[in-house]
PDB file of C-alpha atoms in Angstrom:
ATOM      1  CA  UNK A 330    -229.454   3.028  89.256  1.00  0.00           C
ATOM      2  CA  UNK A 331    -226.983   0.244  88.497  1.00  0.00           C
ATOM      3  CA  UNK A 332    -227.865  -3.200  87.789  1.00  0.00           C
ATOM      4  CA  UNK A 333    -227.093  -4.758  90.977  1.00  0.00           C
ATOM      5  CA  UNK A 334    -229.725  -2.035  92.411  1.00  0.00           C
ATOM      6  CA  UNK A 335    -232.065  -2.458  89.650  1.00  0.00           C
ATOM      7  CA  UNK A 336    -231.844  -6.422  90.632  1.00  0.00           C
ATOM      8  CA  UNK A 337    -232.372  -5.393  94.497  1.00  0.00           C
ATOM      9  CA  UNK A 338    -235.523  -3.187  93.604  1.00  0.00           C
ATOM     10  CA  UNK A 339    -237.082  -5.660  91.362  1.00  0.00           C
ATOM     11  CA  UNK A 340    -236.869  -8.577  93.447  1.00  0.00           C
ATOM     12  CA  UNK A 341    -238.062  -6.726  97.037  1.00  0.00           C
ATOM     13  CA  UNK A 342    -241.237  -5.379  94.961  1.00  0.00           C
ATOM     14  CA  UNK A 343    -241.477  -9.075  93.710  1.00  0.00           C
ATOM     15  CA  UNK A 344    -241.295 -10.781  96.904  1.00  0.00           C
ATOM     16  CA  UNK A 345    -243.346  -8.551  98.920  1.00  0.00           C
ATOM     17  CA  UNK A 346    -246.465  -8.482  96.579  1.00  0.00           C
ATOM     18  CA  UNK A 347    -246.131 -12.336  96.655  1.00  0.00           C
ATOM     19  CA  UNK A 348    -245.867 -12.266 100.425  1.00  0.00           C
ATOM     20  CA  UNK A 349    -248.855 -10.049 100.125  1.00  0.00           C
ATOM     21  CA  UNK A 350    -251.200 -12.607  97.607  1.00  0.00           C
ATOM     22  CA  UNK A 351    -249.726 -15.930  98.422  1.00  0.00           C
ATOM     23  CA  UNK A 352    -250.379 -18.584 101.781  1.00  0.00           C
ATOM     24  CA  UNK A 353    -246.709 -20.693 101.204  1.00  0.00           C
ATOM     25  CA  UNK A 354    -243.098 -19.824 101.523  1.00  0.00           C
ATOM     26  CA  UNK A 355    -241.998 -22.674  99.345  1.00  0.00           C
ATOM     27  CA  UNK A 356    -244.683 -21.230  96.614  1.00  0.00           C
ATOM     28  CA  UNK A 357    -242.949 -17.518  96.853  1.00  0.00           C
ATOM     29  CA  UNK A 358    -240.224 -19.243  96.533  1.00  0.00           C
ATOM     30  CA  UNK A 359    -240.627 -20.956  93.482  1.00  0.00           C
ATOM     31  CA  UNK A 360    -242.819 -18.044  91.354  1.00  0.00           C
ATOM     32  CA  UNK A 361    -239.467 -15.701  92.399  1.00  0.00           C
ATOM     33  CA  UNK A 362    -237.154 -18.710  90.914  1.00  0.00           C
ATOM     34  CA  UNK A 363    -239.338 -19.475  87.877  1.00  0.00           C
ATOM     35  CA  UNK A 364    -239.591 -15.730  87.589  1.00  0.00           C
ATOM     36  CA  UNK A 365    -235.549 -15.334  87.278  1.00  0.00           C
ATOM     37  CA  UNK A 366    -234.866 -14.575  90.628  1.00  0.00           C
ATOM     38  CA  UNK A 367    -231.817 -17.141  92.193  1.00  0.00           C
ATOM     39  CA  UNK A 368    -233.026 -19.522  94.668  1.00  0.00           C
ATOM     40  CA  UNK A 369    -230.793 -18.314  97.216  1.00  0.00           C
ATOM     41  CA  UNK A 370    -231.916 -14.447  96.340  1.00  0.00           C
ATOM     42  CA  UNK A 371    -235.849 -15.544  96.734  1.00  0.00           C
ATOM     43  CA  UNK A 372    -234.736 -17.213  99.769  1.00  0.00           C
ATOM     44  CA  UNK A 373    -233.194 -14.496 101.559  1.00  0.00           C
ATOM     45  CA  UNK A 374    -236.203 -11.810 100.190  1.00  0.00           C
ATOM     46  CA  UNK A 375    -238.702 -13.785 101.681  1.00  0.00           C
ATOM     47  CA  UNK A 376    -236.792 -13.859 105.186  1.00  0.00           C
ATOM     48  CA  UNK A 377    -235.666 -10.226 105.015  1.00  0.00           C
ATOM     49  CA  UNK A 378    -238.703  -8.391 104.120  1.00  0.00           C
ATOM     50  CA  UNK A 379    -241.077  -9.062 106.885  1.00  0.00           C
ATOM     51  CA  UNK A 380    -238.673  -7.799 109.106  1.00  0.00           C
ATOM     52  CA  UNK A 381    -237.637  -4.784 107.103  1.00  0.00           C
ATOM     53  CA  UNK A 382    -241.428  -3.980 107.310  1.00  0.00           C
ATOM     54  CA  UNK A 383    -242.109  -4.821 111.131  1.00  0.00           C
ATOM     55  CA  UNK A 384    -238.616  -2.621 111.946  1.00  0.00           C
ATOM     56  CA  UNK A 385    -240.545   0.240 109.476  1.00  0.00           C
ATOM     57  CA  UNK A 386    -243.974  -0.474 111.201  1.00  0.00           C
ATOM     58  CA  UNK A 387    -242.951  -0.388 114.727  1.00  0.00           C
ATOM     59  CA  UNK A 388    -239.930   1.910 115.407  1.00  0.00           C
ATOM     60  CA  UNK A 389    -241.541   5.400 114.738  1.00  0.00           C
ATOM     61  CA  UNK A 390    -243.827   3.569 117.694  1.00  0.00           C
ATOM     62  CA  UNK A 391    -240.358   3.533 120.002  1.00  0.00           C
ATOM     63  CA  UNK A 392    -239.724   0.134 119.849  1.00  0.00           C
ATOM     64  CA  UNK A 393    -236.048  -0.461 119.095  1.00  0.00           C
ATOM     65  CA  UNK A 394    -235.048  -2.985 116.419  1.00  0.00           C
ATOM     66  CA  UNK A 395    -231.749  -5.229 116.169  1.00  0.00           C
ATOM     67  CA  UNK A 396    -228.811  -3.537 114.108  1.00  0.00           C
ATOM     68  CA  UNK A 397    -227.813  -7.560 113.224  1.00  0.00           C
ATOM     69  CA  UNK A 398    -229.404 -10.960 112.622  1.00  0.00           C
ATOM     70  CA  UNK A 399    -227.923 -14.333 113.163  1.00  0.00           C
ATOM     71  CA  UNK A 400    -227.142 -16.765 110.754  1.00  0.00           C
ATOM     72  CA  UNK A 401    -225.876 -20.247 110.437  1.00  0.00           C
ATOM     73  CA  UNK A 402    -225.959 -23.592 112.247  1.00  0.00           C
ATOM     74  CA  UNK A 403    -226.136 -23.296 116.519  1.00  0.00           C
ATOM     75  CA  UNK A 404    -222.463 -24.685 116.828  1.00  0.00           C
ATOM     76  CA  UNK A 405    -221.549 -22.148 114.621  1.00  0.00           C
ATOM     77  CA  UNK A 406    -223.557 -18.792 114.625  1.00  0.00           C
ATOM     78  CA  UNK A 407    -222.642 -15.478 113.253  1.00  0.00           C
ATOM     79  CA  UNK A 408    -223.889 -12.114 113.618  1.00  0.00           C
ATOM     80  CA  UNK A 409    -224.557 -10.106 110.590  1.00  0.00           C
ATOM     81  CA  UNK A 410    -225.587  -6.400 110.605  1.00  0.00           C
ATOM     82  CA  UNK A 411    -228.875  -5.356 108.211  1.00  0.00           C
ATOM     83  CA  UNK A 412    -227.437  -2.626 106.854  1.00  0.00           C
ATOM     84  CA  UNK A 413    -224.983  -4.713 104.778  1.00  0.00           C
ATOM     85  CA  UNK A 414    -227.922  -6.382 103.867  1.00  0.00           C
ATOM     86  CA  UNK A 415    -229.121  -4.325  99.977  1.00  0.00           C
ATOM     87  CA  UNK A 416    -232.923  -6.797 100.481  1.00  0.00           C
ATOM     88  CA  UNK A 417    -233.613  -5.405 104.012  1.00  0.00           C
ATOM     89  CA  UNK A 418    -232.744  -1.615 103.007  1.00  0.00           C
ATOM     90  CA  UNK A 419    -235.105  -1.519  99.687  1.00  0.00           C
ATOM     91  CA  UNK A 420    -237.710  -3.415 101.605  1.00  0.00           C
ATOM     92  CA  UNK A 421    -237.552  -0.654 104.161  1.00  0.00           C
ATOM     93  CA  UNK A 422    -238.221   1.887 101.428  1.00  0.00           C
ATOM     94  CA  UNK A 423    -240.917  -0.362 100.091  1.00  0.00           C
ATOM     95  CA  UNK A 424    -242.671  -0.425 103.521  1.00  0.00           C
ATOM     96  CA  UNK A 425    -241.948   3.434 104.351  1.00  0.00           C
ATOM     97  CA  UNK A 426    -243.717   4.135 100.466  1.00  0.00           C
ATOM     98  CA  UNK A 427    -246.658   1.804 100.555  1.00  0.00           C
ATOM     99  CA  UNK A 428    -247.384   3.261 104.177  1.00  0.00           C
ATOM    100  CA  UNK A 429    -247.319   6.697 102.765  1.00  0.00           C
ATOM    101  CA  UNK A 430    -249.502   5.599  99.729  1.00  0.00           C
ATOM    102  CA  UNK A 431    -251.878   3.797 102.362  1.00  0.00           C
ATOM    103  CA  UNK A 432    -251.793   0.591 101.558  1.00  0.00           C
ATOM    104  CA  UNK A 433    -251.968  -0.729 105.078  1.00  0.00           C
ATOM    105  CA  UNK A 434    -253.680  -3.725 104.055  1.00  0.00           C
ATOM    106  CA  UNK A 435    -250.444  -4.905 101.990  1.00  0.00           C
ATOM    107  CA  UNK A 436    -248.226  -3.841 104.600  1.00  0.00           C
ATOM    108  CA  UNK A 437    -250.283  -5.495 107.579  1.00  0.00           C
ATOM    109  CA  UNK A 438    -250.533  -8.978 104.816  1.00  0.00           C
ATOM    110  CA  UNK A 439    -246.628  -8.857 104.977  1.00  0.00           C
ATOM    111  CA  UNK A 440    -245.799  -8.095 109.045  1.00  0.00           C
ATOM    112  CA  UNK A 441    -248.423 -11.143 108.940  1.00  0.00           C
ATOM    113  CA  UNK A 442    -244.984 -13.120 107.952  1.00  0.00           C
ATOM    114  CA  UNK A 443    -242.560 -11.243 110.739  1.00  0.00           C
ATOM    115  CA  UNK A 444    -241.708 -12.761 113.328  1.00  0.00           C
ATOM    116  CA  UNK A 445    -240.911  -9.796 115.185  1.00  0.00           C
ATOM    117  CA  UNK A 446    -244.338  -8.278 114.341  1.00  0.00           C
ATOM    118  CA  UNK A 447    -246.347 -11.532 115.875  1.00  0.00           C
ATOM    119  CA  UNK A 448    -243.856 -11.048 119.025  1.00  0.00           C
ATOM    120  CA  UNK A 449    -245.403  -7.511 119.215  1.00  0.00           C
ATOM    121  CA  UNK A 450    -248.662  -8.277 118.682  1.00  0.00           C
ATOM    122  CA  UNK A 451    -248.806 -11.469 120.955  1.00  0.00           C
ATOM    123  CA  UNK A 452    -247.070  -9.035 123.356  1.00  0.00           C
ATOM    124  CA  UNK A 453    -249.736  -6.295 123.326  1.00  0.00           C
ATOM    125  CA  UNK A 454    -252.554  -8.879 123.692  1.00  0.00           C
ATOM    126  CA  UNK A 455    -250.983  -9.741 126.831  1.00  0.00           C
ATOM    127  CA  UNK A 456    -251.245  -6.441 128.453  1.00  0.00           C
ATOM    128  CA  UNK A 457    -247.202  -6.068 127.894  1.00  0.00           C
ATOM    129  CA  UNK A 458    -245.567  -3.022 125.934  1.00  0.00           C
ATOM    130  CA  UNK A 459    -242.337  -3.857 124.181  1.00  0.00           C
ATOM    131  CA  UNK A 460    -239.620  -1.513 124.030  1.00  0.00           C
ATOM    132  CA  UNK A 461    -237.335  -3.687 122.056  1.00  0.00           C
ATOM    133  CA  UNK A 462    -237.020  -6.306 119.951  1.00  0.00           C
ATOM    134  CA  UNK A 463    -234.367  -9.712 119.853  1.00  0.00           C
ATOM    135  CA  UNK A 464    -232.064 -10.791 117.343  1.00  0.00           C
ATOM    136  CA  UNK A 465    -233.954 -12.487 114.625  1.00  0.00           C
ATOM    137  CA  UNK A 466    -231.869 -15.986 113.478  1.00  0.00           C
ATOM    138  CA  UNK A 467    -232.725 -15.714 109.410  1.00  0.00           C
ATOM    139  CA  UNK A 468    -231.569 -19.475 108.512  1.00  0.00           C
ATOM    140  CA  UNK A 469    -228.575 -22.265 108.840  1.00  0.00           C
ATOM    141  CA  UNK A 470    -227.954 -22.040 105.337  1.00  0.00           C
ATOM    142  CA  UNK A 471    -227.085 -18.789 105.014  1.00  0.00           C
ATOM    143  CA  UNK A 472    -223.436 -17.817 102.979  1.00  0.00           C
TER     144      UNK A 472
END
């Protein structure tokens, strides 16, 4: 495992035990920065994972997931896909592992941040059964 990966792995296991233990985005934020992590690295971990997990969570149910995300300001959005995204692939893995190690609890704490998963959930209290899911915008700030 190179560096970069070794980076990628760290900072996914990082985030999502914090997103796990923690109540504030700002406060993930900051223990990932104070921790080593760059702001804008904490700030895309804490955006990606919960929808890394919901897309692990829910697809083997048949509900289809986005390939891309949007990004950016409305007069100027972009479409980016997930799998150029290194955050959202580990934090798949992570999901897939501590599913298979049965640590629902951790993984239901996360998909408690997922925007997709609340849209599922908010769905299925309504009597409805989604089939597929929307683009997700993940921020204005995005590079």
């Amino acid at each position: 495992m190179d560096a970069s990966s070794q980076v990628v792995t760290s900072t996914v296991e990082a985030a999502a035990l914090e997103l796990v233990h923690r109540h504030s985005l700002d406060e993930i934020e900051g223990v990932l920065s104070t921790s080593g992590v760059s702001p804008e690295l904490a700030a895309k971990a804490v955006l990606l994972i919960p929808s890394a997990f919901a897309a692990a969570q829910f697809e083997p149910e048949g509900i289809t997931f986005p390939a891309e995300f949007s990004v950016g300001p409305p007069s100027a959005l972009r479409k980016l896909p997930y799998s150029d995204e290194p955050l959202y692939q580990e934090a798949r893995r992570l999901a897939a592992r501590w599913q298979q190690e049965g640590r629902q609890s951790f993984v239901a704490r996360v998909l408690d941040w997922s925007a997709e998963a609340n849209a599922i959930k908010q769905a299925r209290a309504e009597g409805l059964h989604p089939s597929r899911m929307s683009e997700v915008h993940h921020g204005e700030w995005w590079t």
